[in-house]
Coordinates of N, CA, C and O in Angstrom, one line a residue:
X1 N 84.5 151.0 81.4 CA 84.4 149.6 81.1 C 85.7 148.9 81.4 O 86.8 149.3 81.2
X2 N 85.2 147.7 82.0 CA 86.8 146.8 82.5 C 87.1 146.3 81.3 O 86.2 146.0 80.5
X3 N 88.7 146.1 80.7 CA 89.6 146.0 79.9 C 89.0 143.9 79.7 O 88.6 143.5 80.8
X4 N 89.0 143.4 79.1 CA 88.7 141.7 79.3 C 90.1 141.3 79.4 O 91.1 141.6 78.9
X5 N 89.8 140.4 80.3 CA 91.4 139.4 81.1 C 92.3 138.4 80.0 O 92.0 137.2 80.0
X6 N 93.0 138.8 79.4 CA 93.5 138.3 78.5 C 94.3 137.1 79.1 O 93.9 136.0 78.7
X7 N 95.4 137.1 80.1 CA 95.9 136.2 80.7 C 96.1 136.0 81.8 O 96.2 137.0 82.6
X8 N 96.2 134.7 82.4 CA 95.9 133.8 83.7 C 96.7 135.2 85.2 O 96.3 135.5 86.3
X9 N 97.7 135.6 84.6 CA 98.5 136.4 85.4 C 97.3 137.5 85.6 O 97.1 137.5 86.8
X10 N 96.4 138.5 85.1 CA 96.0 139.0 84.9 C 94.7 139.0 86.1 O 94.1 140.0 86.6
X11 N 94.5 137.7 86.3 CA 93.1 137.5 87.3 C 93.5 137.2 88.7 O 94.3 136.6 89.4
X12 N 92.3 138.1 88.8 CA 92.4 138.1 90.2 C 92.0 137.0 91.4 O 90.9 136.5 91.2
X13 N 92.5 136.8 92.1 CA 91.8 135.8 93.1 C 91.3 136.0 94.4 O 90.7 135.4 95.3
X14 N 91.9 137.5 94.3 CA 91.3 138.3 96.1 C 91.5 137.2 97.6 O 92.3 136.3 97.5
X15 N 91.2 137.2 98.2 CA 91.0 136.2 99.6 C 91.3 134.7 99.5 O 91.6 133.9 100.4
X16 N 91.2 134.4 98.3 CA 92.1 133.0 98.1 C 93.5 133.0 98.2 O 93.9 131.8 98.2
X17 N 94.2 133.7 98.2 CA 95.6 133.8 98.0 C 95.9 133.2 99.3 O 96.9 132.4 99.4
X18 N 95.1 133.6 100.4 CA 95.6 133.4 102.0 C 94.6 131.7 102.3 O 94.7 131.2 103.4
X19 N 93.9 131.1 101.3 CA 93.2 129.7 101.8 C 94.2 128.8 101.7 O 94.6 128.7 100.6
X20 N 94.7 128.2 102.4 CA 95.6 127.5 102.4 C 94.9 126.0 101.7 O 95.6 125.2 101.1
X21 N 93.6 125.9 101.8 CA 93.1 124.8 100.8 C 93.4 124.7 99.1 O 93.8 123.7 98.5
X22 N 93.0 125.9 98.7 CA 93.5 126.2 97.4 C 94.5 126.5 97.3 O 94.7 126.3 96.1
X23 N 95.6 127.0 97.8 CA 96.6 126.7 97.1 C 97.1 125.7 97.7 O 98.2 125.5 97.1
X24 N 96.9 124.8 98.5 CA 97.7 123.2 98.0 C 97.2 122.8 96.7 O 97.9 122.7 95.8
X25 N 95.4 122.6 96.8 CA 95.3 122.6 95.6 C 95.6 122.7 93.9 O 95.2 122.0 93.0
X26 N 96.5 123.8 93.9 CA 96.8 124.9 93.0 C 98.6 124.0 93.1 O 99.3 123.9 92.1
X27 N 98.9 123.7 94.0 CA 100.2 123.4 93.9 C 100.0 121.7 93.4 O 100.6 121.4 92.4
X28 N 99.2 120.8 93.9 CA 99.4 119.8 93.4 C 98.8 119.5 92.3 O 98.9 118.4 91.9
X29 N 98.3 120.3 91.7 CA 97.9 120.2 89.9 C 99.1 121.0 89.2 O 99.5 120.8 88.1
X30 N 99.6 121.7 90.0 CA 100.7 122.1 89.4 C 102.3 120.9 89.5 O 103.2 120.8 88.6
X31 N 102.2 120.2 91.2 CA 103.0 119.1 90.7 C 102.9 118.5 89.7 O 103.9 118.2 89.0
X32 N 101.4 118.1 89.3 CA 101.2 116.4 88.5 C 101.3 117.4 87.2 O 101.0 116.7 86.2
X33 N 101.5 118.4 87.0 CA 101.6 118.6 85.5 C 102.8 119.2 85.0 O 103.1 119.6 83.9
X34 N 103.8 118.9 86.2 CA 104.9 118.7 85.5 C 105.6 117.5 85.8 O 106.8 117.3 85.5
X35 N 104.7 116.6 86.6 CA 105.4 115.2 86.9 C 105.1 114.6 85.4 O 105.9 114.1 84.7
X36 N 104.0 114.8 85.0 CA 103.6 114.5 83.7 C 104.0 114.7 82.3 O 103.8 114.0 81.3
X37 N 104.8 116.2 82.6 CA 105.0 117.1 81.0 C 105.8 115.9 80.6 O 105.9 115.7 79.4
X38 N 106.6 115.1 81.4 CA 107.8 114.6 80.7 C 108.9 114.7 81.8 O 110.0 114.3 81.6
X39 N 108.6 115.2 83.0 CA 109.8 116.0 83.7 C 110.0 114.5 84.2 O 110.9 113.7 84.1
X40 N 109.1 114.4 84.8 CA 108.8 113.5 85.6 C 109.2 112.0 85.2 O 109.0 111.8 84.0
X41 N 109.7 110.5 86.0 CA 110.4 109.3 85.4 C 108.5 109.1 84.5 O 107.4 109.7 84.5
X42 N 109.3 107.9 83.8 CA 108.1 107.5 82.8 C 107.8 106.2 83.2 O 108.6 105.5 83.7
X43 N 106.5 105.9 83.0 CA 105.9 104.6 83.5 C 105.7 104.3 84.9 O 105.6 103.2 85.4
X44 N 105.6 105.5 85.7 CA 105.0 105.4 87.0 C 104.1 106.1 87.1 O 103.9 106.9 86.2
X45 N 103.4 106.1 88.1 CA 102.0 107.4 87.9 C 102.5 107.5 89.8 O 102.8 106.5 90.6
X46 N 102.4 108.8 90.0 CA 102.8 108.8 91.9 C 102.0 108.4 92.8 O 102.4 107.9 93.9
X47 N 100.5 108.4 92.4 CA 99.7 107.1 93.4 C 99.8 105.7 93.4 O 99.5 105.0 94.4
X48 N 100.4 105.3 91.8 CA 100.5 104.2 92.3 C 101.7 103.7 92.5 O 101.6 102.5 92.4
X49 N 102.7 104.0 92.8 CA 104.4 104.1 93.2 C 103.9 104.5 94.7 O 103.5 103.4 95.1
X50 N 103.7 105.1 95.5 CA 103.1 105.1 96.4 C 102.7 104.5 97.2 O 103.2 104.4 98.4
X51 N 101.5 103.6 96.7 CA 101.1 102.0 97.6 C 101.7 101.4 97.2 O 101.8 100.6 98.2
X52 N 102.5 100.9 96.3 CA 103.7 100.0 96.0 C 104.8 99.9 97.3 O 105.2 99.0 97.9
X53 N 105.1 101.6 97.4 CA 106.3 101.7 98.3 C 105.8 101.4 99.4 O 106.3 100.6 100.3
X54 N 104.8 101.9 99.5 CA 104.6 101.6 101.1 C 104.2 100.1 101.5 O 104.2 99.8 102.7
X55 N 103.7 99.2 100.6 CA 103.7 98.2 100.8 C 105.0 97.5 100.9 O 105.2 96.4 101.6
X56 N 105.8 98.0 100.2 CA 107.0 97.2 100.3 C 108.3 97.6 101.9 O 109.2 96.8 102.3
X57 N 107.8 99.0 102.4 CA 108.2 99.2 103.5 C 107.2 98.3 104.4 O 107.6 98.2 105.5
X58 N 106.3 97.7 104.3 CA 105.5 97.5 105.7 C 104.8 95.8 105.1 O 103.6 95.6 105.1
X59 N 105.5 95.0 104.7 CA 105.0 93.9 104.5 C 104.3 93.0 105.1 O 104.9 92.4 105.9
X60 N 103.0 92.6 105.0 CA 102.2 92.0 105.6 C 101.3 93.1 106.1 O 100.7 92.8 107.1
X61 N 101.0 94.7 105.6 CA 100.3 95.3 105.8 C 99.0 95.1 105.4 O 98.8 94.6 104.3
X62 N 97.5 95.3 106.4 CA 96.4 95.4 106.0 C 96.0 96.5 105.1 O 96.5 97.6 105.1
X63 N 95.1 96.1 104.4 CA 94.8 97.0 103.0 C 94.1 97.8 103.7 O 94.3 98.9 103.3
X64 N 93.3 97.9 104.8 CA 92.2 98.9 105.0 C 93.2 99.9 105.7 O 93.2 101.1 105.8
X65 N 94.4 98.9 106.4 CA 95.2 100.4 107.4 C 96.0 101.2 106.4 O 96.1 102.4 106.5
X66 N 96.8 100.5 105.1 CA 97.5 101.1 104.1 C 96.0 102.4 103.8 O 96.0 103.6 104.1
X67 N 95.0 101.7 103.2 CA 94.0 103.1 102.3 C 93.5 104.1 103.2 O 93.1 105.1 102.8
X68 N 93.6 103.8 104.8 CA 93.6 105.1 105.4 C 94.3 105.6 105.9 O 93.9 106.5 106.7
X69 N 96.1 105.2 105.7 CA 96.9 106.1 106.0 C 97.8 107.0 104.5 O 98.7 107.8 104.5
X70 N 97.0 106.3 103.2 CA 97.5 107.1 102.3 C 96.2 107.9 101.9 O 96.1 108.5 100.9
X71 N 94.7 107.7 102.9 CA 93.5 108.3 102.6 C 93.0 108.2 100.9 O 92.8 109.0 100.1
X72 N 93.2 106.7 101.1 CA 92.3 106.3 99.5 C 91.1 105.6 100.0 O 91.2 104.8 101.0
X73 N 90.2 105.8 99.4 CA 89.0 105.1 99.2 C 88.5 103.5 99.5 O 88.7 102.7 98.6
X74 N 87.9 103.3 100.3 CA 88.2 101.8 99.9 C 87.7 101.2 98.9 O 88.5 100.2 98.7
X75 N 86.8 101.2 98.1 CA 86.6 101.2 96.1 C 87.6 101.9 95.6 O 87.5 101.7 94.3
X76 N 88.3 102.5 95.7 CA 89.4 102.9 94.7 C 90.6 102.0 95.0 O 91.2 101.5 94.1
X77 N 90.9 101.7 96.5 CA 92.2 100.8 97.0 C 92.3 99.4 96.8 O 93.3 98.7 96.7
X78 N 90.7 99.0 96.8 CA 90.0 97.3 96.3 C 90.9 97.4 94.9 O 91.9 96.7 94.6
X79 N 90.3 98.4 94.0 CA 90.3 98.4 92.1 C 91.7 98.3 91.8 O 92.2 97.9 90.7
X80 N 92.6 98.9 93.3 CA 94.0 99.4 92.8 C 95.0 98.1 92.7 O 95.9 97.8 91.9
X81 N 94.3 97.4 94.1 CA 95.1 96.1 94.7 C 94.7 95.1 93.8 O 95.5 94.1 93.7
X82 N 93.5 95.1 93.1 CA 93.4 94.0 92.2 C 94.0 93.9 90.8 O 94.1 93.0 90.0
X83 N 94.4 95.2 90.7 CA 94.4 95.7 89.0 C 96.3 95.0 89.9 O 96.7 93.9 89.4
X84 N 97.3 95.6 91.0 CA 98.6 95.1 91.0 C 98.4 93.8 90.9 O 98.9 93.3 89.9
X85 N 97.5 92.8 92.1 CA 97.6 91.7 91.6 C 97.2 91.0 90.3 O 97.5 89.8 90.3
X86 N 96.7 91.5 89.3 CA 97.1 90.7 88.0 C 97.7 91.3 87.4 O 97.8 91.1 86.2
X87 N 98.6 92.3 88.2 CA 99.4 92.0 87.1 C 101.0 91.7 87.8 O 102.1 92.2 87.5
X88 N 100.6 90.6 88.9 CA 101.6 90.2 89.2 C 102.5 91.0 90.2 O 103.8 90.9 90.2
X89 N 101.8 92.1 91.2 CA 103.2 93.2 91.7 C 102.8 93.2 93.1 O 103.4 94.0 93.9
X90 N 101.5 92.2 93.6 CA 101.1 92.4 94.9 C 100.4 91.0 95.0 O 99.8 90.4 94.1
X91 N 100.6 90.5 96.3 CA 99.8 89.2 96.4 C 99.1 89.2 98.1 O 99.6 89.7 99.1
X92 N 98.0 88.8 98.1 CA 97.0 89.3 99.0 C 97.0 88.0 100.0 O 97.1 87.0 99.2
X93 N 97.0 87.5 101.2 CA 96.5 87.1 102.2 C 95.4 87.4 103.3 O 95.3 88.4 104.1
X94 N 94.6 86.3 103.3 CA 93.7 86.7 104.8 C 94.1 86.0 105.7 O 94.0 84.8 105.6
X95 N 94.5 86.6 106.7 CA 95.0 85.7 108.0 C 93.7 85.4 108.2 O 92.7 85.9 107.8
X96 N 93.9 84.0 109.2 CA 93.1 82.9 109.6 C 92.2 83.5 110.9 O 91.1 83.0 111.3
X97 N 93.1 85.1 111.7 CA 92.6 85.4 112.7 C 91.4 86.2 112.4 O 90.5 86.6 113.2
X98 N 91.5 86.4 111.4 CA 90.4 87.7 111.1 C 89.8 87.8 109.7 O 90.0 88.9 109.2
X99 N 89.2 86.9 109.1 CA 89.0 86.5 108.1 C 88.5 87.8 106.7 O 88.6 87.7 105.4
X100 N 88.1 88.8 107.5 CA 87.6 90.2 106.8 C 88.7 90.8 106.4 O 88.5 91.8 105.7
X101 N 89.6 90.5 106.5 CA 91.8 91.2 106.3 C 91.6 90.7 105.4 O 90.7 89.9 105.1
X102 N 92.7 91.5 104.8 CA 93.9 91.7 103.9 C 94.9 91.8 104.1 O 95.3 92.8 104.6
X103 N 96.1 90.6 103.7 CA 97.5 91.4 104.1 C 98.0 91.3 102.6 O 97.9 90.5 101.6
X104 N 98.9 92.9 103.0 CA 99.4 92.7 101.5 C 101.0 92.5 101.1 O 101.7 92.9 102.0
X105 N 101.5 92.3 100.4 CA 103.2 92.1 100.1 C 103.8 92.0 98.8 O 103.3 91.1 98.1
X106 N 104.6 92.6 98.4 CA 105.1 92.7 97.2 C 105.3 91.2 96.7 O 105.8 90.4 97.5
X107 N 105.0 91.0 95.5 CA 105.8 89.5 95.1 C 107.4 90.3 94.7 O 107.8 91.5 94.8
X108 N 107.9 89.2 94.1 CA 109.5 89.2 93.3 C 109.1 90.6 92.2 O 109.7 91.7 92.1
X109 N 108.2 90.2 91.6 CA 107.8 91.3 90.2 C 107.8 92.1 90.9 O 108.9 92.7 90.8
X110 N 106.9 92.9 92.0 CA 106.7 94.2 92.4 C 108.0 94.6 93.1 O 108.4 95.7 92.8
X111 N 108.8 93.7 94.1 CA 110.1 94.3 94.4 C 111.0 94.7 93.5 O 111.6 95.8 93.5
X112 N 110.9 93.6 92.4 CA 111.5 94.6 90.9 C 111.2 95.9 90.2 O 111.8 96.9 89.8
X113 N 110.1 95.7 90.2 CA 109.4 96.9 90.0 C 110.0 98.4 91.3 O 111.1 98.8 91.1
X114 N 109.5 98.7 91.9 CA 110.3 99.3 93.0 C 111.6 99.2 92.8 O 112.2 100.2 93.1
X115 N 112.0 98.4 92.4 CA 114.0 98.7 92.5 C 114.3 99.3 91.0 O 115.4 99.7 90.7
X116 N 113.4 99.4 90.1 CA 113.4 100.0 89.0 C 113.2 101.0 88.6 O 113.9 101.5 87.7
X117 N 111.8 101.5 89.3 CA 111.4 103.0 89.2 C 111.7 103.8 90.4 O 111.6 105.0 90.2
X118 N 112.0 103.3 91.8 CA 112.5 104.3 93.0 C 113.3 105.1 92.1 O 112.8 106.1 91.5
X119 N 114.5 104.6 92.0 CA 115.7 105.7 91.8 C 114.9 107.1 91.1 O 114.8 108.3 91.5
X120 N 114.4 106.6 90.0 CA 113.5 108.0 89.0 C 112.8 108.9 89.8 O 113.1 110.1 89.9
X121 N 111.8 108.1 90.6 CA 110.9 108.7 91.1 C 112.0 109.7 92.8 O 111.9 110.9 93.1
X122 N 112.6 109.1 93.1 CA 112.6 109.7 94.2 C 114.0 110.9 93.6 O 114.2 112.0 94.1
X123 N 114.7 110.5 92.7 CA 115.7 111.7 92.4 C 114.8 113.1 91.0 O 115.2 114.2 90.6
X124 N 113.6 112.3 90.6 CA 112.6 113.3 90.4 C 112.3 114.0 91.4 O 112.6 115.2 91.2
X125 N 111.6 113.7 92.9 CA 111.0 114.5 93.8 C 112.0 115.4 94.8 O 111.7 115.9 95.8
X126 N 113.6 115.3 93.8 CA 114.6 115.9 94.8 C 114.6 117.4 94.0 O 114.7 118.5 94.6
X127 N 114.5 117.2 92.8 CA 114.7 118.4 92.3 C 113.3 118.8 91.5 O 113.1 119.3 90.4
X128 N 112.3 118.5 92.4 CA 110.9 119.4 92.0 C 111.4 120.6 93.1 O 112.3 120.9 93.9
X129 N 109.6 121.2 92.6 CA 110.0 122.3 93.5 C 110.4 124.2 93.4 O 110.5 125.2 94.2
X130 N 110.7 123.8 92.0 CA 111.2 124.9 91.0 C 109.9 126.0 91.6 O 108.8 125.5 91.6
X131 N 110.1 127.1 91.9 CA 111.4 127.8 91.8 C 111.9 127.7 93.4 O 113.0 128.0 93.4
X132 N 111.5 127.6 94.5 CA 112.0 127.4 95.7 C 113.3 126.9 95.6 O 113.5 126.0 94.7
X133 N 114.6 127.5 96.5 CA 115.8 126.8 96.7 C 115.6 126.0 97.6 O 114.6 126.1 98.3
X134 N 116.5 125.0 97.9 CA 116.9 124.0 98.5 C 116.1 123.9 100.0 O 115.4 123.1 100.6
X135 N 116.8 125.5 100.4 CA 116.6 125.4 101.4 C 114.7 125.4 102.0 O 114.3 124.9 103.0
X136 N 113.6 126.5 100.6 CA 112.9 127.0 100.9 C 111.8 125.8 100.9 O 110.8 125.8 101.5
X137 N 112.2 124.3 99.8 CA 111.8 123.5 99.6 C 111.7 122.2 100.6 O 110.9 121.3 100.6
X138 N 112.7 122.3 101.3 CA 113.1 121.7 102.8 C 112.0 122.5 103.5 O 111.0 121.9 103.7
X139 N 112.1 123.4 103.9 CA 111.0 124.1 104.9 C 109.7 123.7 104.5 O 108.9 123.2 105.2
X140 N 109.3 124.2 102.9 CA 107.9 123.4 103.0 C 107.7 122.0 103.0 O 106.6 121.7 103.0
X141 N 108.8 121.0 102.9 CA 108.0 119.5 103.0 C 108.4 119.3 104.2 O 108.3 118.1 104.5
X142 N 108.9 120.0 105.2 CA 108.5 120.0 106.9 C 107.9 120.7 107.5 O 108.0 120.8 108.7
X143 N 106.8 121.4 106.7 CA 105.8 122.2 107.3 C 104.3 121.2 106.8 O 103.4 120.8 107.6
X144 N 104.2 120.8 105.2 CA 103.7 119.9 104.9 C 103.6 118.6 106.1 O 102.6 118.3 106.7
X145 N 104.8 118.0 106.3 CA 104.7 116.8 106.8 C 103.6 116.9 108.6 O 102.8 116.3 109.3
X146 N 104.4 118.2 108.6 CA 103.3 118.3 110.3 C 101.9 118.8 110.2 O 101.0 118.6 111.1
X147 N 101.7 119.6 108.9 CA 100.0 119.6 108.8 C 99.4 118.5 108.6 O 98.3 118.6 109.0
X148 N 99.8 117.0 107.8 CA 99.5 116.2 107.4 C 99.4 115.4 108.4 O 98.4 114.6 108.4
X149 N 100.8 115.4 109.6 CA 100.8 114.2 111.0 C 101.4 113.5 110.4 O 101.0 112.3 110.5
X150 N 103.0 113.7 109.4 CA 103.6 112.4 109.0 C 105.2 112.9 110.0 O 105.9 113.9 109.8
X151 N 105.2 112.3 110.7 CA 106.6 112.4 111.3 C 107.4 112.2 110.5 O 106.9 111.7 109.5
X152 N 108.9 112.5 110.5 CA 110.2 112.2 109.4 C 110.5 111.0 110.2 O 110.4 110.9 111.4
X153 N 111.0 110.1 109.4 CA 111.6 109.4 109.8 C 112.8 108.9 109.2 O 113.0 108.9 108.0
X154 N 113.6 108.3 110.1 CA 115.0 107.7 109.8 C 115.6 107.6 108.4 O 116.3 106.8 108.9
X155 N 116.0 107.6 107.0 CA 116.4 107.2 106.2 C 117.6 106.0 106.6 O 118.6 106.0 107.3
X156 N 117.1 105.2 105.8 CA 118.0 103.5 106.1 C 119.7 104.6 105.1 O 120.8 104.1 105.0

């Protein structure tokens, strides 16, 4: 008779170990739950810091090109953009050329916003990563970036 699996170390996962779907999986529940324990800055959530930033890199972006290059939903990206603009951190235009657009741009509040929680958030995502060193953690977010199709780019 098999002994019963007392703890998580204990189970087996056989042929998963090598799917590379599951364990991203397995790694990004394992990010958000220690972005979350506390480790992580407070009062940001990383999706929505995210379209924040990137709207504020790319001003006057369309919402449909922002939700499918951060592959959000367009009912989740509509709920997201409406929920910033009341509360003041995104203001929406339809150019005159194409009346079905969206352009989007930080107001004053959301550039604040951003200049408030970057620092947290991005000197949080310097020292995630545990237990990988430096170097091993560099190698996977440039192995990541080319499975995904995100070129590196420039830091200002």
């Amino acid at each position: 008779m098999d002994m019963p699996i007392r703890s998580t170390g204990d189970v087996k996962v056989g042929e998963l170990t090598n799917a590379l779907g599951f364990l991203l999986r397995l790694a990004q529940l394992q990010s958000f739950d220690d972005f979350f324990s506390g480790n992580g800055p407070r009062g940001v959530k990383p999706g929505e810091f995210s379209v924040l930033w990137v709207i504020g890199q790319n001003p006057g972006i369309r919402q449909s090109v922002l939700g499918q290059r951060l592959m959000i939903k367009r009912a989740h990206m509509t709920k997201l953009i409406r929920a910033f603009e009341d509360n003041g951190l995104v203001s929406r235009r339809i150019p005159d050329e194409d009346r079905r657009a969206v352009e989007l741009t930080l107001t004053a509040k959301g550039e604040g916003e951003i200049a408030r929680t970057a620092p947290g958030f991005f000197a949080y995502e310097e020292k995630s990563g545990a237990p990988l060193t430096s170097k091993e953690r560099s190698q996977l977010v440039s192995l990541l970036r080319k499975f995904v199709g995100i070129e590196e780019e420039d830091r200002p």
